[in-house]
C-alpha positions as MATLAB code, in Angstrom:
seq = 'XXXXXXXXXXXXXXXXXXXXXXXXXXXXXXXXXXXXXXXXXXXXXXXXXXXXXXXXXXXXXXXXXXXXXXXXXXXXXXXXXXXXXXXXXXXXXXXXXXXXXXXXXXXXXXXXXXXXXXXXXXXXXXXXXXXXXXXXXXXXXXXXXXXXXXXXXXXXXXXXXXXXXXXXXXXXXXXXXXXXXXXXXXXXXXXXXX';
ca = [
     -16.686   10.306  -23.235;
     -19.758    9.870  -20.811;
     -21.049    7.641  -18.207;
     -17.990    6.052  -15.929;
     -15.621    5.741  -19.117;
     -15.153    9.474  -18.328;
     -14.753    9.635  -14.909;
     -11.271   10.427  -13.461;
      -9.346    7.117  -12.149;
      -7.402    7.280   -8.975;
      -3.853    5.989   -8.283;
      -5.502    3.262   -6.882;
      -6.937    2.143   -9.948;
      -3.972    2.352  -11.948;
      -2.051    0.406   -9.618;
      -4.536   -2.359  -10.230;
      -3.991   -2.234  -14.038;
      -0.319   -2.511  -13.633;
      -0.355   -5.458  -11.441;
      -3.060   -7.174  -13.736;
      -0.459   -5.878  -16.422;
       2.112   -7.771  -14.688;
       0.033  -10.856  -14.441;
      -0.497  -10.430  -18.312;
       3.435  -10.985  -18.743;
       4.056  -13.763  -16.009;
       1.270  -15.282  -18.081;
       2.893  -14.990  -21.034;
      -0.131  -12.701  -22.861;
       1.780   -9.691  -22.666;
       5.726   -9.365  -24.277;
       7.947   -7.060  -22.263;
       7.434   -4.640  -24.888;
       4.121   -4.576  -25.117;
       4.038   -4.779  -20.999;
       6.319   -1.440  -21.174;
       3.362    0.270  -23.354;
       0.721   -0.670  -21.567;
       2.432    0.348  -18.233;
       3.530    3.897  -19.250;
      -0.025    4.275  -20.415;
      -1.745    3.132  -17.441;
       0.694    5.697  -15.082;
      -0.703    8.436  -17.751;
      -4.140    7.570  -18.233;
      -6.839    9.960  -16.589;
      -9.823    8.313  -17.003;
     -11.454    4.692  -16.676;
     -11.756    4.710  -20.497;
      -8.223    5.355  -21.093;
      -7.714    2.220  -18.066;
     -10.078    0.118  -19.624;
      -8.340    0.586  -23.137;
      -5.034   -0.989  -21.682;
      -7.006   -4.410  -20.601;
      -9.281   -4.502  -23.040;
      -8.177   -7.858  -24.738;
      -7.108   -9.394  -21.287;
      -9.273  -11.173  -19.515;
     -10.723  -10.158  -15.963;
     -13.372   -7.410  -14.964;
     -13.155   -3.813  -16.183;
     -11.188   -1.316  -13.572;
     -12.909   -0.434  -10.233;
     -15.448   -3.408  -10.600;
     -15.825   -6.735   -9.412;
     -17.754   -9.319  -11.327;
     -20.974  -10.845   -9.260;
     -22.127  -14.013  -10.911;
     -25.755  -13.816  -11.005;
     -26.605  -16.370  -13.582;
     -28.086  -13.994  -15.988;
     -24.276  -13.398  -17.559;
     -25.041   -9.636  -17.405;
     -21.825   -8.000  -16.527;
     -23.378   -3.968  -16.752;
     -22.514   -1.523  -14.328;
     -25.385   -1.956  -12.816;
     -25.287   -5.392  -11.667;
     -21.242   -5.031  -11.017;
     -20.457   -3.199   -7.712;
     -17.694   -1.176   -7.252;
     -14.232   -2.683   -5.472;
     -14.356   -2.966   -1.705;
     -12.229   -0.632   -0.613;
     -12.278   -1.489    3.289;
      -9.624   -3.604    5.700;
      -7.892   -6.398    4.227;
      -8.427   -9.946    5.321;
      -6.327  -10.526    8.382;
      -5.253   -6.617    8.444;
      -5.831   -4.208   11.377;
      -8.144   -1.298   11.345;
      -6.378    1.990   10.590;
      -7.065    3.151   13.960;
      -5.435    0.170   15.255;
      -2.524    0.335   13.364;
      -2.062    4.005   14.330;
      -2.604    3.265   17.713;
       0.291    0.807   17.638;
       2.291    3.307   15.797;
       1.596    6.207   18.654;
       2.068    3.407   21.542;
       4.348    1.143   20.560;
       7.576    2.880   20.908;
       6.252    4.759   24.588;
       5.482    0.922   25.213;
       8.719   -0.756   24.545;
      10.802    2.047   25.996;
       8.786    1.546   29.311;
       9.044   -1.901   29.049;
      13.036   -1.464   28.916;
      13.539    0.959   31.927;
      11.567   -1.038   33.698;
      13.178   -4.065   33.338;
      16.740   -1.624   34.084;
      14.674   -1.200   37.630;
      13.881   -4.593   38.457;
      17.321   -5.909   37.344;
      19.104   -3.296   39.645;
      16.632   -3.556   42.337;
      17.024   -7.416   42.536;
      20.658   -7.125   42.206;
      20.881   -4.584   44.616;
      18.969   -6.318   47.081;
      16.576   -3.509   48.270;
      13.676   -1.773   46.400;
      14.940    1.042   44.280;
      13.925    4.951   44.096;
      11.265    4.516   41.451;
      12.967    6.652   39.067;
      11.167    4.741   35.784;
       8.294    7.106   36.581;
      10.177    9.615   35.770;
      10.035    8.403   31.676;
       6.983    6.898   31.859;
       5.061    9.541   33.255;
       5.605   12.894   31.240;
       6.046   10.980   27.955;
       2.983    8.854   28.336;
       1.407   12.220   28.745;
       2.303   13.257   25.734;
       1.481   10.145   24.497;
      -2.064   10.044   25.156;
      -2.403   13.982   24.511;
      -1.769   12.964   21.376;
      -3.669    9.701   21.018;
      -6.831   11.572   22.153;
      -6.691   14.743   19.872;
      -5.647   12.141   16.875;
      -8.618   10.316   17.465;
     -10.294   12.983   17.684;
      -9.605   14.941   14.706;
      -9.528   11.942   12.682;
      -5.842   11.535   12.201;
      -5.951    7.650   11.515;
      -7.597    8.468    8.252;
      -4.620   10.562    7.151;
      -2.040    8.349    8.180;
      -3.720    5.499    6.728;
      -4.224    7.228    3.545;
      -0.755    8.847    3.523;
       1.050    5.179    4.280;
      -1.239    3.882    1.132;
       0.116    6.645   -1.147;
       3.775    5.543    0.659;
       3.530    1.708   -0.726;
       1.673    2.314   -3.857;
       4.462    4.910   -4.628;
       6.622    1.960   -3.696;
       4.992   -0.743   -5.418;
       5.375    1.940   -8.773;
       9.181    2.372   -8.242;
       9.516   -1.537   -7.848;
       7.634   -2.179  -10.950;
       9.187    0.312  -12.952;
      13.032   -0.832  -11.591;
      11.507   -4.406  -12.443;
      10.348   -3.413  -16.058;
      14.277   -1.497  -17.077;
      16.234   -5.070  -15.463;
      13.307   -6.878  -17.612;
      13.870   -4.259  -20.750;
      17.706   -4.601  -20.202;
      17.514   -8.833  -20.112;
      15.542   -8.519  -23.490;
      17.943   -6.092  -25.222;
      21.291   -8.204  -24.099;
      19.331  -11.453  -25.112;
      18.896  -10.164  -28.470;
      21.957   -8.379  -29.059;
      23.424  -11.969  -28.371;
      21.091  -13.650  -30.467;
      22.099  -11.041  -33.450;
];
């Protein structure tokens, strides 16, 4: 194999073929059967030509490529670019989202003791020993040690690539839990059809 039919496909890539996969059967192109095939040789498949061969009589653009109507009806690599692989519609950067993750629980924590302050101190009648500062202060410390050497060394990259891997692993076990209850259904339908 040359050219992209040989190049190595990510998990990425196969995730896409099983949820086009699973499109196929909600559809009603694919049987479960044939579904279970395809999706055990999607999970195995290597390359783009052995992702390719899995869709290639359902409809839809070839794996890692988005059609661009250009009026010509030429559909070659050349003229398709790859997917866009950046932030979702309506989705946070991943330094954002990591910054959420690193602050949010200082944040809310904070947010309690100090409330425990202002409750006491109102009920008390009298301002309080400001003792809150004693959480706030080392931990939010910490906190933005850590916020400023992650940013630094890149660690929302990694997180945001290790949470992908988390929730395509996900999505995998969910589809294959999906396809044995779908696998089972088909076996007890025909053994009371037989």
């Amino acid at each position: 194999m040359q050219g992209r039919d040989g190049m190595r496909a990510a998990d990425g890539d196969r995730q896409v073929v099983a949820d086009r996969l699973r499109m196929a059967v909600d559809e009603g192109r694919l049987s479960l059967s044939e579904y279970d095939e395809r999706l055990q040789r999607a999970y195995g498949a290597r390359t783009y030509g052995e992702l390719d061969s899995v869709l290639v009589d359902l409809p839809g653009p070839r794996v890692g490529e988005v059609a661009v109507p250009d009026g010509t009806g030429d559909r070659s690599p050349d003229r398709v670019p790859p997917a866009v692989s950046g932030p979702v519609e309506g989705r946070r950067s991943a330094t954002a989202e990591w910054l959420v993750e690193v602050w949010e629980p200082y944040l809310k924590v904070v947010g309690i003791v100090l409330a425990v302050w202002a409750v006491t101190g109102v009920l008390a009648g009298e301002v309080l020993y400001f003792w809150p500062g004693w959480v706030a202060g080392p931990w939010g410390a910490v906190v933005l040690v850590r916020t400023v050497g992650g940013l630094a060394s890149g660690e929302p990259r990694r997180w945001a690539a290790k949470r992908d891997r988390r929730q395509r692993a996900q999505a995998a076990k969910r589809d294959r839990r999906r396809q044995a209850r779908a696998v089972r259904r088909e076996h007890r339908r025909r053994e009371l059809t037989d």
